[in-house]
Coordinates of C-alpha atoms in Angstrom, one line a residue:
Chain I
M1367 CA 12.1 -24.3 -21.0
A1368 CA 11.8 -27.2 -18.6
Q1369 CA 15.2 -28.5 -19.5
A1370 CA 16.7 -25.1 -18.6
Y1371 CA 15.6 -25.5 -15.0
T1372 CA 18.5 -25.0 -12.5
I1373 CA 18.8 -23.1 -9.3
P1374 CA 21.6 -20.5 -9.8
E1375 CA 24.3 -20.4 -7.2
T1376 CA 24.3 -16.6 -6.8
A1377 CA 24.2 -16.0 -3.0
S1378 CA 27.5 -15.3 -1.4
R1379 CA 28.4 -17.1 1.8
K1380 CA 28.1 -13.9 3.8
S1381 CA 24.6 -12.9 2.6
A1382 CA 23.5 -16.5 3.1
G1383 CA 24.6 -16.2 6.7
Y1384 CA 22.6 -13.0 7.2
A1385 CA 19.6 -14.5 5.4
L1386 CA 19.7 -17.5 7.7
I1387 CA 19.8 -15.3 10.8
W1388 CA 16.6 -13.4 9.9
L1389 CA 15.0 -16.5 8.5
L1390 CA 15.4 -18.1 11.9
L1391 CA 14.2 -14.9 13.7
F1392 CA 11.1 -14.1 11.6
C1393 CA 10.3 -16.5 8.9
G1394 CA 8.6 -19.8 8.4
F1395 CA 10.0 -22.8 6.5
N1396 CA 9.6 -21.4 3.0
A1397 CA 9.6 -17.7 3.7
C1398 CA 11.4 -14.7 2.1
A1399 CA 11.4 -10.9 2.4
G1400 CA 8.6 -8.8 1.3
T1401 CA 8.3 -8.7 -2.5
G1402 CA 4.8 -10.0 -2.8
K1403 CA 2.6 -7.1 -3.7
I1404 CA 2.2 -5.0 -6.8
I1405 CA 4.4 -1.9 -6.5
A1406 CA 2.7 1.2 -5.0
T1407 CA -0.1 -0.9 -3.4
A1408 CA 1.6 -1.3 -0.1
G1409 CA 0.9 2.2 1.1
L1410 CA 3.3 4.4 3.2
L1411 CA 3.9 4.9 6.9
Q1412 CA 1.6 7.6 8.2
I1413 CA 2.6 10.3 10.7
E1414 CA 2.0 8.1 13.8
G1415 CA 4.0 5.2 12.4
S1416 CA 1.2 2.9 11.1
G1417 CA 0.9 1.6 7.6
G1418 CA -1.3 4.1 5.7
G1419 CA -1.3 7.4 3.8
G1420 CA 0.3 10.5 5.2
V1421 CA -2.0 11.2 8.1
V1422 CA -4.6 8.4 8.0
P1423 CA -3.9 4.7 8.9
W1424 CA -5.1 2.3 6.2
A1425 CA -6.1 -1.3 6.3
T1426 CA -2.9 -2.1 4.4
L1427 CA 0.0 -3.4 6.4
T1428 CA 3.2 -1.6 5.8
G1429 CA 5.7 -3.3 3.4
Y1430 CA 5.4 -5.7 0.5
D1431 CA 5.1 -8.9 2.5
S1432 CA 2.6 -11.6 1.6
R1433 CA 1.3 -14.6 3.5
S1434 CA 4.7 -16.3 3.9
Q1435 CA 6.9 -13.2 4.2
T1436 CA 7.9 -10.5 6.7
S1437 CA 9.0 -7.0 6.0
A1438 CA 10.5 -4.0 7.9
T1439 CA 9.9 -0.4 7.0
A1440 CA 11.1 3.0 8.2
Y1441 CA 10.2 6.6 7.6
A1442 CA 11.0 10.2 8.5
T1443 CA 8.5 13.0 8.0
R1444 CA 8.7 16.7 8.5
L1445 CA 5.5 18.8 8.6
S1446 CA 6.1 22.6 8.6
V1447 CA 3.2 24.9 9.0
D1448 CA 3.1 28.6 9.9
D1449 CA 3.7 28.4 13.7
F1450 CA 4.7 24.7 14.2
R1451 CA 7.1 22.2 12.9
L1452 CA 6.5 18.5 13.5
N1453 CA 9.2 15.9 13.0
S1454 CA 8.2 12.3 13.1
F1455 CA 10.2 9.2 12.5
G1456 CA 9.7 5.5 13.1
A1457 CA 9.7 1.9 12.0
A1458 CA 7.3 -0.9 11.5
L1459 CA 7.5 -4.7 11.2
S1460 CA 4.9 -6.6 9.3
F1461 CA 4.4 -10.4 9.7
Y1462 CA 2.8 -12.5 7.0
D1463 CA 0.6 -9.7 5.8
R1464 CA -1.4 -10.3 8.9
V1465 CA 0.1 -8.4 11.9
E1466 CA 1.9 -5.1 12.0
I1467 CA 3.7 -3.5 14.9
S1468 CA 5.2 0.0 14.8
L1469 CA 7.0 2.5 16.9
A1470 CA 7.1 6.3 16.2
R1471 CA 8.5 9.4 17.8
L1472 CA 6.9 12.8 17.2
N1473 CA 8.7 16.0 18.0
L1474 CA 6.7 19.3 17.8
D1475 CA 8.4 22.6 17.8
V1476 CA 6.0 25.3 19.0
K1477 CA 7.6 28.4 17.4
P1478 CA 5.6 31.2 19.3
L1479 CA 6.5 29.6 22.7
N1480 CA 9.9 28.6 21.6
T1481 CA 9.3 25.2 23.1
N1482 CA 9.2 21.5 22.1
I1483 CA 6.8 18.7 22.8
A1484 CA 7.7 15.0 22.3
Q1485 CA 5.5 12.0 22.0
T1486 CA 6.0 8.2 21.5
V1487 CA 3.5 6.1 19.7
A1488 CA 3.4 2.3 19.8
G1489 CA 1.1 0.8 17.3
A1490 CA -0.3 -2.6 16.4
K1491 CA -2.7 -3.6 13.6
I1492 CA -4.3 -6.9 12.5
R1493 CA -5.7 -7.6 9.1
L1494 CA -9.2 -9.0 9.6
Y1495 CA -10.3 -9.7 6.1
G1496 CA -9.4 -9.6 2.5
D1497 CA -6.7 -8.4 0.1
V1498 CA -6.5 -4.8 -1.0
V1499 CA -6.3 -5.9 -4.7
Y1500 CA -7.8 -9.3 -5.0
S1501 CA -10.7 -10.0 -2.6
A1502 CA -14.3 -9.4 -3.4
W1503 CA -14.7 -6.8 -0.6
P1504 CA -12.2 -4.2 0.6
Q1505 CA -9.4 -5.2 3.0
V1506 CA -10.4 -4.5 6.5
S1507 CA -8.0 -4.1 9.5
A1508 CA -8.3 -3.1 13.1
G1509 CA -5.5 -1.3 15.0
I1510 CA -4.5 0.5 18.1
Q1511 CA -2.1 3.4 18.7
Y1512 CA -0.9 3.7 22.3
K1513 CA 0.4 7.3 22.8
H1514 CA 2.6 8.6 25.6
L1515 CA 3.4 12.3 25.9
Q1516 CA 6.9 13.1 27.3
D1517 CA 6.5 16.8 27.7
S1518 CA 3.2 17.6 29.3
H1519 CA 3.7 21.2 30.4
I1520 CA 1.5 22.6 27.7
A1521 CA -1.2 19.9 28.1
S1522 CA -1.2 20.6 31.8
S1523 CA -1.6 24.3 31.3
L1524 CA -4.7 23.5 29.3
G1525 CA -6.1 21.5 32.2
V1526 CA -5.7 18.1 30.5
L1527 CA -5.6 15.3 33.1
H1528 CA -4.1 12.5 30.9
T1529 CA -0.7 12.3 29.3
S1530 CA -1.3 8.8 27.8
G1531 CA -4.1 7.6 25.6
T1532 CA -5.0 4.8 23.2
D1533 CA -6.6 5.3 19.8
W1534 CA -8.6 2.4 18.3
Y1535 CA -9.4 2.3 14.7
L1536 CA -11.0 0.2 12.0
A1537 CA -9.9 0.8 8.4
A1538 CA -11.2 -0.4 5.0
T1539 CA -9.0 -0.1 1.9
R1540 CA -9.4 -1.0 -1.7
V1541 CA -7.4 -0.8 -4.9
H1542 CA -9.5 -0.8 -8.1
L1543 CA -7.3 -1.9 -11.0
G1544 CA -7.8 0.2 -14.1
M1545 CA -11.0 1.9 -12.8
V1546 CA -10.4 5.5 -13.7
A1547 CA -9.7 5.6 -17.4
G1548 CA -7.4 2.6 -16.9
Y1549 CA -5.6 4.2 -13.9
N1550 CA -5.7 2.4 -10.6
L1551 CA -7.8 4.0 -7.9
V1552 CA -7.1 3.6 -4.2
W1553 CA -9.5 4.6 -1.5
N1554 CA -9.5 4.2 2.3
A1555 CA -12.0 4.9 5.0
T1556 CA -11.1 4.8 8.7
I1557 CA -13.2 5.1 11.9
R1558 CA -11.1 6.1 14.9
Y1559 CA -12.2 6.1 18.6
T1560 CA -9.9 8.7 20.2
D1561 CA -9.6 11.5 22.8
A1562 CA -6.2 12.7 21.5
N1563 CA -5.8 16.4 21.3
Q1564 CA -3.7 17.4 18.3
L1565 CA -2.7 13.7 17.7
G1566 CA -2.0 13.5 21.5
L1567 CA 0.7 16.3 21.5
L1568 CA -1.7 18.3 23.7
G1569 CA -2.6 15.3 25.9
F1570 CA -5.8 13.2 26.0
G1571 CA -9.3 14.3 26.9
N1572 CA -9.9 17.4 29.0
Q1573 CA -10.5 18.7 32.5
Q1574 CA -13.2 16.0 33.0
G1575 CA -10.9 13.1 32.0
H1576 CA -11.0 10.8 29.0
N1577 CA -13.7 11.8 26.6
R1578 CA -13.3 9.5 23.5
K1579 CA -15.3 10.1 20.4
L1580 CA -15.7 8.5 17.0
V1581 CA -14.1 10.4 14.2
G1582 CA -13.9 9.7 10.5
E1583 CA -10.9 9.7 8.2
G1584 CA -10.5 9.1 4.5
S1585 CA -8.1 8.9 1.6
A1586 CA -8.4 8.7 -2.1
A1587 CA -5.5 8.4 -4.6
V1588 CA -4.9 7.7 -8.3
L1589 CA -1.8 5.9 -9.5
L1590 CA -0.7 7.8 -12.6
S1591 CA 2.0 5.2 -13.3
D1592 CA 3.8 2.3 -11.6
H1593 CA 5.7 5.0 -9.7
L1594 CA 3.6 8.0 -9.1
A1595 CA 0.5 8.5 -7.0
I1596 CA -1.6 11.7 -6.4
G1597 CA -4.3 11.9 -3.8
I1598 CA -6.1 13.6 -1.0
E1599 CA -6.7 12.9 2.7
Y1600 CA -9.1 14.0 5.3
R1601 CA -8.9 13.4 9.1
Q1602 CA -11.5 14.6 11.5
R1603 CA -10.4 15.3 15.1
P1604 CA -12.1 15.6 18.4
D1605 CA -12.3 19.1 19.9
N1606 CA -12.1 18.2 23.6
L1607 CA -10.5 21.4 24.7
A1608 CA -13.0 23.6 22.8
I1609 CA -10.1 25.4 21.1
G1610 CA -11.5 25.0 17.6
E1611 CA -9.4 21.9 16.7
S1612 CA -10.4 21.2 13.1
A1613 CA -10.0 18.5 10.5
I1614 CA -6.7 17.9 8.7
R1615 CA -6.8 18.0 4.9
D1616 CA -4.0 17.4 2.5
V1617 CA -3.3 16.9 -1.2
F1618 CA -0.2 14.7 -1.8
V1619 CA 2.1 13.4 -4.5
T1620 CA 4.1 10.2 -3.9
Y1621 CA 7.0 9.0 -6.0
I1622 CA 7.8 5.3 -5.6
P1623 CA 10.9 4.6 -7.7
S1624 CA 11.2 1.1 -6.3
K1625 CA 9.7 -1.0 -3.5
L1626 CA 12.7 0.0 -1.4
F1627 CA 12.0 3.7 -1.4
N1628 CA 9.3 6.3 -1.5
I1629 CA 9.0 10.1 -1.2
T1630 CA 5.9 12.1 -0.5
M1631 CA 5.2 15.8 -0.7
A1632 CA 1.9 17.2 0.4
W1633 CA 0.2 20.5 1.0
V1634 CA -1.4 20.2 4.4
D1635 CA -4.1 22.3 6.1
L1636 CA -4.1 21.7 9.8
G1637 CA -6.7 24.3 10.4
S1638 CA -6.6 25.7 14.0
V1639 CA -3.8 24.4 16.2
A1640 CA -3.8 25.3 19.9
G1641 CA -5.9 28.4 19.2
L1642 CA -3.6 29.5 16.3
D1643 CA -5.8 29.7 13.2
D1644 CA -5.1 28.7 9.6
Q1645 CA -2.0 26.5 10.0
Q1646 CA -1.0 25.4 6.5
G1647 CA 2.3 24.2 5.1
I1648 CA 4.4 21.5 3.5
Y1649 CA 4.6 17.9 4.4
L1650 CA 7.7 15.9 3.3
S1651 CA 8.2 12.2 4.0
L1652 CA 10.8 9.7 3.1
G1653 CA 10.1 6.0 3.6
G1654 CA 11.5 2.7 2.6
Q1655 CA 11.5 -1.0 3.1
L1656 CA 14.5 -2.5 4.8
W1657 CA 13.6 -6.1 3.8
Chain A
M1407 CA -5.4 27.0 0.2
V1408 CA -6.3 23.4 -0.1
K1409 CA -9.2 24.3 -2.4
P1410 CA -6.9 25.2 -5.5
G1411 CA -5.1 21.8 -4.9
L1412 CA -8.4 19.9 -4.8
T1413 CA -9.7 21.7 -7.9
L1414 CA -6.5 21.0 -9.7
L1415 CA -6.8 17.3 -8.8
L1416 CA -10.4 17.1 -9.9
T1417 CA -9.7 18.9 -13.1
G1418 CA -6.9 16.5 -13.7
L1419 CA -9.2 13.5 -13.1
L1420 CA -11.8 15.0 -15.5
L1421 CA -9.2 15.6 -18.2
A1422 CA -8.0 12.0 -17.7
C1423 CA -11.5 10.8 -18.2
S1424 CA -12.2 13.0 -21.2
A1425 CA -9.0 11.7 -22.8
M1426 CA -9.9 8.0 -22.3
P1427 CA -10.3 6.0 -25.5
Q1428 CA -13.7 5.2 -26.8
Q1429 CA -15.4 2.4 -24.9
S1430 CA -16.0 0.6 -28.2
E1431 CA -12.3 -0.3 -28.4
T1432 CA -11.7 -3.5 -26.5
V1433 CA -8.5 -4.2 -24.5
Y1434 CA -7.8 -6.9 -27.1
Q1435 CA -7.8 -4.2 -29.8
Q1436 CA -5.7 -1.9 -27.6
V1437 CA -2.9 -4.4 -27.4
G1438 CA -2.9 -4.9 -31.2
G1439 CA -5.1 -8.0 -31.5
L1440 CA -3.8 -11.6 -31.7
S1441 CA -0.2 -10.6 -32.6
G1442 CA -0.1 -8.3 -29.5
I1443 CA -1.5 -11.2 -27.4
Y1444 CA 1.2 -13.5 -28.6
T1445 CA 3.9 -10.8 -28.0
I1446 CA 2.8 -10.5 -24.4
T1447 CA 2.7 -14.3 -24.1
D1448 CA 6.2 -14.8 -25.4
R1449 CA 7.7 -12.1 -23.3
F1450 CA 5.9 -13.7 -20.3
I1451 CA 7.4 -17.1 -21.0
S1452 CA 10.9 -15.6 -21.4
R1453 CA 10.4 -13.7 -18.0
I1454 CA 9.4 -17.0 -16.4
E1455 CA 12.4 -18.8 -17.8
Q1456 CA 14.6 -16.2 -16.0
E1457 CA 12.9 -16.7 -12.6
P1458 CA 13.7 -20.1 -10.9
R1459 CA 11.0 -19.6 -8.2
I1460 CA 8.3 -19.7 -10.9
L1461 CA 10.1 -21.8 -13.5
K1462 CA 10.0 -24.8 -11.1
F1463 CA 6.2 -25.0 -11.5
F1464 CA 6.8 -25.6 -15.2
K1465 CA 9.1 -28.6 -14.7
G1466 CA 8.1 -31.3 -17.1
S1467 CA 5.3 -29.2 -18.7
D1468 CA 4.8 -28.7 -22.4
V1469 CA 5.7 -25.1 -23.2
A1470 CA 4.1 -25.0 -26.6
R1471 CA 0.8 -26.1 -25.0
F1472 CA 1.1 -23.5 -22.3
R1473 CA 1.8 -20.8 -24.9
T1474 CA -1.3 -21.7 -26.9
H1475 CA -3.6 -21.9 -23.9
F1476 CA -2.2 -18.8 -22.2
A1477 CA -2.7 -16.7 -25.4
Q1478 CA -6.2 -18.1 -25.8
H1479 CA -7.1 -17.2 -22.3
L1480 CA -5.6 -13.7 -22.5
C1481 CA -7.5 -13.3 -25.8
V1482 CA -10.8 -14.2 -24.3
E1483 CA -10.3 -12.2 -21.1
T1484 CA -9.4 -9.0 -23.1
G1485 CA -12.5 -9.3 -25.3
G1486 CA -11.0 -11.0 -28.3
P1487 CA -12.7 -13.5 -30.7
C1488 CA -11.0 -16.6 -29.3
E1489 CA -12.1 -19.7 -27.6
Y1490 CA -10.2 -21.1 -24.6
Q1491 CA -9.6 -24.8 -25.2
G1492 CA -7.6 -25.6 -22.1
E1493 CA -8.8 -26.9 -18.7
S1494 CA -10.2 -24.8 -15.9
M1495 CA -7.8 -22.8 -13.7
Q1496 CA -8.6 -25.1 -10.8
V1497 CA -7.6 -28.2 -12.7
V1498 CA -4.5 -26.6 -14.3
H1499 CA -3.1 -25.5 -10.9
Q1500 CA -4.1 -28.7 -9.0
G1501 CA -1.3 -30.1 -6.9
M1502 CA 1.0 -27.2 -7.5
N1503 CA 0.4 -25.6 -4.1
I1504 CA 1.0 -22.1 -5.4
S1505 CA 1.6 -19.7 -2.6
E1506 CA 0.5 -16.1 -2.4
S1507 CA 4.0 -14.8 -2.9
D1508 CA 4.5 -17.2 -5.9
F1509 CA 1.3 -15.8 -7.4
N1510 CA 2.2 -12.2 -6.7
L1511 CA 5.7 -12.7 -8.2
T1512 CA 4.1 -14.2 -11.3
V1513 CA 1.8 -11.1 -11.6
E1514 CA 5.0 -9.0 -11.5
L1515 CA 6.5 -11.1 -14.3
L1516 CA 3.4 -10.6 -16.3
I1517 CA 3.5 -6.8 -15.7
N1518 CA 7.2 -6.8 -16.8
A1519 CA 6.2 -8.9 -19.8
M1520 CA 3.5 -6.4 -20.8
Q1521 CA 6.0 -3.5 -20.3
D1522 CA 8.5 -5.4 -22.6
A1523 CA 5.7 -5.7 -25.2
G1524 CA 5.1 -2.0 -25.1
V1525 CA 1.6 -2.2 -23.5
P1526 CA 0.7 1.2 -22.0
Y1527 CA 0.2 1.5 -18.3
T1528 CA -3.6 2.0 -18.4
T1529 CA -4.1 -1.0 -20.7
R1530 CA -1.9 -3.1 -18.4
N1531 CA -4.1 -2.2 -15.5
K1532 CA -7.3 -3.2 -17.4
I1533 CA -5.7 -6.6 -18.2
L1534 CA -4.7 -7.1 -14.6
A1535 CA -8.3 -6.2 -13.5
E1536 CA -9.7 -8.9 -15.9
L1537 CA -7.2 -11.5 -14.6
A1538 CA -7.4 -10.7 -10.9
P1539 CA -10.5 -12.7 -10.1
M1540 CA -8.8 -15.9 -11.2
R1541 CA -6.5 -15.8 -8.2
A1542 CA -8.8 -17.6 -5.8
S1543 CA -8.9 -20.6 -8.3
M1544 CA -5.1 -20.8 -8.5
L1545 CA -3.8 -20.5 -4.9
Y1546 CA -2.9 -23.3 -2.6
R1547 CA -4.4 -26.1 -4.7

């Protein structure tokens, strides 16, 4: 085996050129693209663009990069419930499995009013401790999501003063290898400090101004194979406007054929949205790693 | 309407649990004993041979010795009746400066090797769970 050691000359001149460019831009001396995690342990991009589950940001950084790697990921999500349709798309960069930055755009169609609300979310996250698979304690990360509302007419009509706001969160995530009858179990718990009404689509706080509260979020999933995960999520929300804003709950199935691509379908219960009760529907998300 | 979904999920989990093999069967037995251990080991070695980034760590090393010690180690970790006669993980990996991505790539090679050897997904996970705590003694030494 030792005698067989050679470095194969496979890379073409062109791809070597591209490789050099991003190496210079993003990578250290001995770096390469994100390949360094067990498949299906990297998580997805959640609806506000941060690495996580469908609606909850996790402690995991998006992409399969490890300590000497970077990765870039992108996603597109559609959430259709009875009276609303939310389209969300965005991208994230992860550096050395330590820092993640993300940018997302949310577009909400309000069917009864025949109108549209758009919001931009810029996110950043830092891994504070641990490895989701290997450390003794769960991986812990802290993050922010700065949200800016483009179309504030509905928020204004509700008396909301602020069209920008910042969510702060602390997340803990753990993969337990082989824990449930040999299947891998993933859980996540997130505490968020926020005053966003309906993710911020209805502005921030209320007539009195910012009114941030701590809310709890959680996810649990079982990996049925290297490529299939099923799970549940729960996300508490503040009810600043006293319009009965309730928790988000969902049940999801994610198919991960390769590290480059994932697709998630979920049944989502948004509860009451802007006074319209019982908003349930289908969540469909496509995501992938660019490098 | 989430309730039926949740119920379905929990029912699925319960079924998965009730279908689990008797606890008396060790992972060692699940992979088919010593011959299974050696099949995994040999597939692992051939996977390493195809991966220059990992193969470089074996430059000048004795493959037969690695084969014996890896199989012994795997046998012990899976609950088999073996004795590990090699040196500690710290000593073995001293001076190699194995990076996190090297390590994770090697884990992937091992997963592929176990797939090649026909080890079921749930058994693979249990083996990885046994080996995972070794990582700290192998990285950046």
